[in-house]
Coordinates of C-alpha atoms and ligand atoms in Angstrom, one line a residue:
M125 CA -11.6 -13.2 -141.0
K126 CA -10.8 -11.9 -144.4
T127 CA -14.4 -12.2 -145.6
V128 CA -15.8 -10.4 -142.6
K129 CA -16.5 -6.7 -143.3
K130 CA -14.9 -4.4 -140.8
A131 CA -15.4 -1.0 -139.4
E132 CA -13.2 1.2 -137.3
L133 CA -14.1 4.1 -134.9
H134 CA -10.9 4.8 -133.1
V135 CA -7.8 5.6 -135.1
H136 CA -5.7 8.7 -135.1
L137 CA -5.0 9.9 -138.7
E138 CA -1.5 11.3 -138.0
G139 CA -0.9 8.0 -136.2
T140 CA -1.8 5.9 -139.3
T141 CA 1.2 7.3 -141.3
T142 CA 3.8 4.5 -141.9
P143 CA 7.5 5.2 -141.4
A144 CA 7.9 4.9 -145.2
L145 CA 5.2 7.6 -145.8
V146 CA 6.6 9.8 -143.1
K147 CA 10.1 9.7 -144.7
K148 CA 8.6 10.3 -148.2
L149 CA 6.6 13.3 -147.1
A150 CA 9.5 14.8 -145.2
A151 CA 11.8 14.3 -148.3
N152 CA 9.1 16.0 -150.5
N153 CA 8.8 18.9 -148.1
G154 CA 12.6 19.3 -147.6
A155 CA 11.9 18.8 -143.9
E156 CA 14.5 17.4 -141.6
L157 CA 13.2 14.5 -139.5
D158 CA 14.5 14.0 -136.0
P159 CA 16.6 10.9 -136.3
S160 CA 15.3 9.6 -132.9
T161 CA 11.9 9.1 -134.6
F162 CA 13.0 5.7 -136.0
K163 CA 14.8 2.6 -134.8
S164 CA 17.7 1.1 -136.8
D165 CA 15.2 -1.3 -138.4
G166 CA 13.2 1.7 -139.7
E167 CA 10.2 1.3 -137.4
F168 CA 9.1 4.1 -135.1
S169 CA 11.2 4.3 -131.9
W170 CA 9.5 4.9 -128.6
S171 CA 9.8 3.3 -125.1
D172 CA 6.6 3.9 -123.2
F173 CA 3.2 5.6 -123.7
W174 CA 4.6 9.1 -123.0
D175 CA 7.5 8.6 -125.3
F176 CA 5.0 7.2 -127.9
L177 CA 3.2 10.6 -127.7
R178 CA 6.4 12.4 -128.4
C179 CA 7.3 10.1 -131.3
Y180 CA 3.8 10.6 -132.7
D181 CA 4.4 14.4 -132.7
K182 CA 7.7 14.0 -134.5
A183 CA 6.2 11.8 -137.2
A184 CA 3.2 14.1 -137.6
A185 CA 5.5 17.0 -138.2
A186 CA 6.2 15.5 -141.7
I187 CA 2.6 16.2 -142.7
Q188 CA 2.9 19.8 -144.0
S189 CA 0.2 20.5 -146.5
K190 CA -3.4 19.9 -147.4
D191 CA -2.2 17.5 -150.1
D192 CA -0.1 15.6 -147.5
Y193 CA -3.3 15.1 -145.4
R194 CA -5.0 13.8 -148.6
A195 CA -2.1 11.4 -149.2
V196 CA -2.1 10.1 -145.5
T197 CA -5.8 9.6 -145.6
Y198 CA -5.9 7.9 -148.9
D199 CA -2.9 5.6 -148.0
Y200 CA -4.7 4.5 -144.8
L201 CA -8.1 4.0 -146.3
K202 CA -6.5 2.0 -149.1
R203 CA -4.8 -0.3 -146.5
C204 CA -8.1 -0.7 -144.7
A205 CA -10.1 -1.4 -147.8
L206 CA -7.6 -4.2 -148.7
E207 CA -8.5 -5.8 -145.4
N208 CA -12.2 -5.6 -146.2
T209 CA -13.0 -2.5 -144.1
I210 CA -16.0 -0.6 -145.2
Y211 CA -16.0 2.3 -142.8
V212 CA -13.4 4.3 -140.9
E213 CA -14.1 7.2 -138.5
T214 CA -10.8 8.9 -138.0
F215 CA -9.6 11.3 -135.4
S216 CA -7.9 14.4 -136.9
S217 CA -5.9 16.9 -134.8
P218 CA -6.1 20.6 -135.9
D219 CA -3.4 21.3 -133.3
H220 CA -0.9 19.0 -135.2
A221 CA -1.9 20.6 -138.5
A222 CA -1.5 24.1 -137.1
D223 CA 2.0 23.2 -135.8
A224 CA 2.9 22.3 -139.4
G225 CA 1.4 25.6 -140.7
I226 CA -1.8 24.1 -142.1
S227 CA -5.1 25.9 -141.5
Y228 CA -8.1 24.2 -139.9
T229 CA -10.1 24.2 -143.2
D230 CA -7.1 23.1 -145.3
H231 CA -6.5 20.1 -143.1
L232 CA -10.1 19.1 -143.3
E233 CA -10.3 19.6 -147.1
G234 CA -7.1 17.5 -147.5
I235 CA -8.6 14.7 -145.4
A236 CA -12.0 15.0 -147.3
A237 CA -10.2 14.7 -150.6
G238 CA -8.4 11.5 -149.4
I239 CA -11.8 10.1 -148.3
D240 CA -13.3 11.0 -151.8
D241 CA -10.4 9.4 -153.7
A242 CA -10.5 6.2 -151.5
R243 CA -14.2 5.9 -152.0
R244 CA -13.8 6.2 -155.8
D245 CA -11.0 3.7 -155.9
F246 CA -11.9 1.2 -153.2
G247 CA -15.5 1.8 -152.2
I248 CA -14.6 2.5 -148.6
E249 CA -16.4 5.2 -146.6
G250 CA -14.7 7.6 -144.2
R251 CA -15.7 10.3 -141.7
I252 CA -13.8 12.6 -139.4
I253 CA -13.9 13.2 -135.6
V254 CA -12.0 16.5 -134.8
T255 CA -10.0 16.0 -131.7
C256 CA -8.2 18.2 -129.2
V257 CA -5.2 17.1 -127.3
R258 CA -5.6 16.9 -123.5
H259 CA -2.1 17.7 -122.4
L260 CA -2.1 20.9 -124.5
G261 CA -4.8 22.1 -122.1
P262 CA -8.3 23.5 -122.0
E263 CA -7.5 26.8 -123.8
K264 CA -6.3 25.0 -126.9
A265 CA -9.2 22.6 -126.7
N266 CA -11.6 25.6 -126.6
S267 CA -10.1 27.1 -129.7
V268 CA -10.3 23.7 -131.5
A269 CA -14.0 23.5 -130.5
Q270 CA -14.5 27.1 -131.7
K271 CA -13.1 26.3 -135.1
F272 CA -15.1 23.1 -135.1
V273 CA -18.4 24.9 -134.8
E274 CA -17.4 27.8 -136.9
Y275 CA -16.4 25.7 -139.9
P276 CA -18.7 22.7 -140.3
H277 CA -17.8 20.1 -142.9
P278 CA -20.1 17.4 -144.2
Y279 CA -17.5 14.7 -143.3
V280 CA -17.0 16.0 -139.7
V281 CA -19.3 14.0 -137.5
G282 CA -18.0 14.4 -134.0
F283 CA -15.6 16.0 -131.5
G284 CA -13.1 14.1 -129.3
M285 CA -10.1 14.3 -127.1
G286 CA -6.9 12.2 -127.0
G287 CA -3.6 12.8 -125.3
D288 CA -2.3 12.3 -121.8
E289 CA -5.1 11.4 -119.5
A290 CA -3.0 12.3 -116.4
Q291 CA -3.1 16.0 -117.3
Y292 CA -6.0 18.2 -116.3
H293 CA -9.4 17.0 -115.3
P294 CA -12.3 16.1 -117.7
K295 CA -14.4 19.0 -116.2
D296 CA -11.7 21.4 -117.5
F297 CA -12.8 20.4 -121.0
A298 CA -16.5 20.7 -120.4
P299 CA -16.8 24.1 -122.2
A300 CA -15.1 22.6 -125.4
F301 CA -17.2 19.5 -125.3
Y302 CA -20.5 21.3 -124.6
K303 CA -19.8 23.7 -127.5
A304 CA -19.6 20.8 -129.8
H305 CA -22.5 18.9 -128.2
D306 CA -24.8 22.0 -128.2
A307 CA -24.1 22.4 -131.9
G308 CA -25.6 19.0 -132.4
Y309 CA -22.5 16.8 -132.5
K310 CA -21.7 13.5 -130.7
T311 CA -18.5 13.4 -128.7
T312 CA -16.0 10.8 -127.3
N313 CA -13.1 11.1 -124.9
H314 CA -10.1 8.9 -124.3
A315 CA -10.6 7.6 -120.7
G316 CA -9.6 4.5 -118.9
E317 CA -6.4 3.9 -121.0
F318 CA -3.6 5.3 -118.9
G319 CA -6.1 6.7 -116.5
D320 CA -8.1 4.5 -114.2
C321 CA -11.8 3.9 -113.5
Q322 CA -12.1 7.4 -111.9
S323 CA -11.1 8.9 -115.2
I324 CA -14.0 7.1 -116.9
R325 CA -16.4 8.1 -114.2
D326 CA -15.3 11.7 -114.4
T327 CA -15.7 11.7 -118.1
L328 CA -19.3 10.3 -117.8
T329 CA -20.1 12.9 -115.1
H330 CA -18.6 16.0 -116.7
L331 CA -18.6 15.5 -120.5
P332 CA -21.5 14.8 -122.8
V333 CA -19.9 11.8 -124.4
S334 CA -21.7 9.1 -126.5
R335 CA -18.8 6.7 -126.5
I336 CA -15.6 6.1 -124.5
G337 CA -12.2 6.0 -126.2
H338 CA -10.6 2.8 -124.8
G339 CA -12.5 2.5 -121.5
V340 CA -10.7 -0.8 -121.1
R341 CA -9.7 -0.2 -117.4
A342 CA -13.4 -0.2 -116.5
I343 CA -12.6 -3.9 -115.9
E344 CA -11.0 -2.9 -112.6
D345 CA -14.4 -2.0 -111.2
P346 CA -17.4 -4.4 -111.7
N347 CA -19.9 -1.6 -110.8
L348 CA -18.5 0.6 -113.5
V349 CA -18.6 -2.3 -116.0
S350 CA -22.3 -2.9 -115.0
E351 CA -23.1 0.8 -115.5
L352 CA -21.4 0.9 -119.0
A353 CA -23.3 -2.2 -119.9
E354 CA -26.6 -1.0 -118.6
R355 CA -26.2 2.4 -120.3
Q356 CA -24.9 0.7 -123.5
I357 CA -22.1 3.2 -123.8
P358 CA -19.9 1.9 -126.6
L359 CA -16.3 1.2 -125.7
E360 CA -13.7 1.9 -128.4
L361 CA -11.4 -1.0 -127.5
C362 CA -7.9 -1.1 -129.0
P363 CA -6.2 -4.3 -127.7
G364 CA -3.1 -4.2 -129.9
S365 CA -2.5 -0.6 -128.7
N366 CA -2.9 -1.5 -125.1
I367 CA -0.5 -4.4 -125.4
A368 CA 2.1 -2.4 -127.3
T369 CA 2.0 0.4 -124.6
G370 CA 2.4 -2.2 -121.9
L371 CA -1.1 -2.2 -120.2
Y372 CA -1.5 -5.9 -120.8
D373 CA 1.0 -8.7 -121.6
G374 CA -0.9 -10.1 -124.6
Y375 CA -4.2 -10.7 -126.3
E376 CA -4.9 -13.5 -123.8
Q377 CA -4.7 -11.1 -120.9
H378 CA -6.7 -8.3 -122.6
P379 CA -10.2 -8.0 -121.1
F380 CA -12.0 -7.6 -124.5
D381 CA -14.0 -10.8 -124.0
Q382 CA -14.7 -10.1 -120.3
L383 CA -16.2 -6.7 -121.2
K384 CA -18.2 -8.3 -124.1
Q385 CA -19.5 -11.1 -121.8
A386 CA -20.5 -8.5 -119.2
G387 CA -22.8 -7.0 -121.9
C388 CA -20.8 -3.9 -122.8
V389 CA -21.0 -2.6 -126.4
V390 CA -17.5 -3.5 -127.6
T391 CA -15.9 -2.2 -130.7
L392 CA -12.5 -3.2 -132.1
N393 CA -10.0 -0.6 -133.3
S394 CA -6.3 -0.1 -134.1
D395 CA -5.6 3.4 -132.6
D396 CA -2.1 4.1 -134.2
P397 CA -1.5 1.0 -136.3
P398 CA 2.1 1.4 -137.6
F399 CA 3.3 2.5 -134.1
F400 CA 1.8 -0.6 -132.6
A401 CA 2.6 -3.2 -135.3
T402 CA -1.0 -3.7 -136.1
S403 CA -3.9 -3.0 -138.5
I404 CA -7.6 -3.3 -138.2
G405 CA -7.4 -6.6 -140.1
K406 CA -4.8 -7.9 -137.6
E407 CA -6.9 -6.9 -134.6
Y408 CA -9.9 -8.8 -136.0
E409 CA -7.6 -11.9 -136.6
R410 CA -6.0 -11.8 -133.2
V411 CA -9.1 -11.1 -131.1
A412 CA -11.0 -13.8 -132.9
A413 CA -8.2 -16.4 -132.6
V414 CA -7.6 -15.8 -128.9
N415 CA -11.3 -15.7 -127.9
G416 CA -12.5 -18.4 -130.2
Y417 CA -14.9 -16.0 -132.0
D418 CA -16.4 -17.2 -135.3
E419 CA -17.2 -15.0 -138.3
Q420 CA -20.7 -14.4 -137.0
I421 CA -19.4 -12.9 -133.8
M422 CA -16.9 -10.7 -135.6
R423 CA -19.6 -9.5 -137.9
Q424 CA -21.6 -8.5 -134.8
I425 CA -18.6 -6.5 -133.6
T426 CA -18.6 -4.7 -136.9
I427 CA -22.3 -4.0 -136.5
N428 CA -21.7 -2.7 -132.9
S429 CA -19.2 -0.2 -134.5
L430 CA -21.6 0.8 -137.2
K431 CA -24.5 1.3 -134.8
S432 CA -22.2 3.4 -132.6
A433 CA -20.8 5.4 -135.5
F434 CA -21.4 9.2 -135.5
C435 CA -22.3 9.4 -139.2
D436 CA -25.9 9.9 -140.3
D437 CA -28.5 7.2 -140.1
A438 CA -28.9 6.7 -143.8
L439 CA -25.2 5.8 -144.2
K440 CA -25.3 3.6 -141.1
E441 CA -28.2 1.6 -142.5
K442 CA -26.5 1.2 -145.8
L443 CA -23.3 0.0 -144.2
I444 CA -25.1 -2.3 -141.8
A445 CA -27.0 -3.9 -144.7
A446 CA -23.6 -4.5 -146.4
V447 CA -22.3 -6.5 -143.4
Ligands
ADE3 N1 -3.0 10.1 -129.4 C1 -2.7 9.2 -130.4 N2 -2.8 7.9 -129.9 C2 -3.2 8.1 -128.6 C3 -3.5 7.1 -127.6 N3 -3.4 5.8 -127.7 N4 -3.9 7.6 -126.4 C4 -4.0 8.9 -126.2 N5 -3.8 9.8 -127.1 C5 -3.4 9.4 -128.3
ZN4 ZN1 -6.6 6.8 -129.3

């Protein structure tokens, strides 16, 4: 699959930071890292999804300046470009930046500088989806949405939400999502990962989303799969992430192909690659191998992603032509 051009729509920027980069940034910043962040082999240490979210926060705390955000972005886009990825839409979390003392605009400018540098050096294109964190609650989500509309940036193309789906209800975040939507932006919400079909249905009912983050557990309700297929709502599927966090035993058991066969718009993504021992290139290799997909099918998955991207049409058309 090396020659297949790839695109990614669902990856958390703080979650792309490798253990080596986390340690380097912490050392440069004179910051003390919680030793429980790493296992004895140097990889990130976490035991289940909720512990992963805590580990993510500890690792993200090493990112402490605008230039750190530039470095994290550049490092990730470089790794993606080396796997023949041409476009990455990354989630960024102003709440994590704020916790490290970085302003909303500085964090965006850092990421944008990383995108510019990676484009110059590797030809890869990047855009940003600003995300709030569900378990931090609706008030924090509203203030992220407020900053989002107050400080537009040409690389910021959408608004999203990650975090613990078990906390609060999608309708609690309707004001934040509608603020972004009414300002002309597309939105996406994590639903149907550790939440069930109802979480996806509630998202579709209460939030103006154009895509679903994960959505994989729609497979538990054939009527919901049919609805997603009929409405052609793209699913940001992340098989390696779902396997690492224990939702499925392996790629063989992951319903990627079932959702695809049912007519859903499937896209393939890495979520938090160093935490889940994956990369966008590995996801393409593994999903293709397990399902017997040839290069043409994998190219179609890239095109699904590009058609579902939140960037402008001119960029989409240029990228699709390159595939
Ligand atoms: N934040 C970072 N990764 C996440 C995931 N897989 N699900 C929910 N929130 C996240
Ligand atoms: Zn995610």
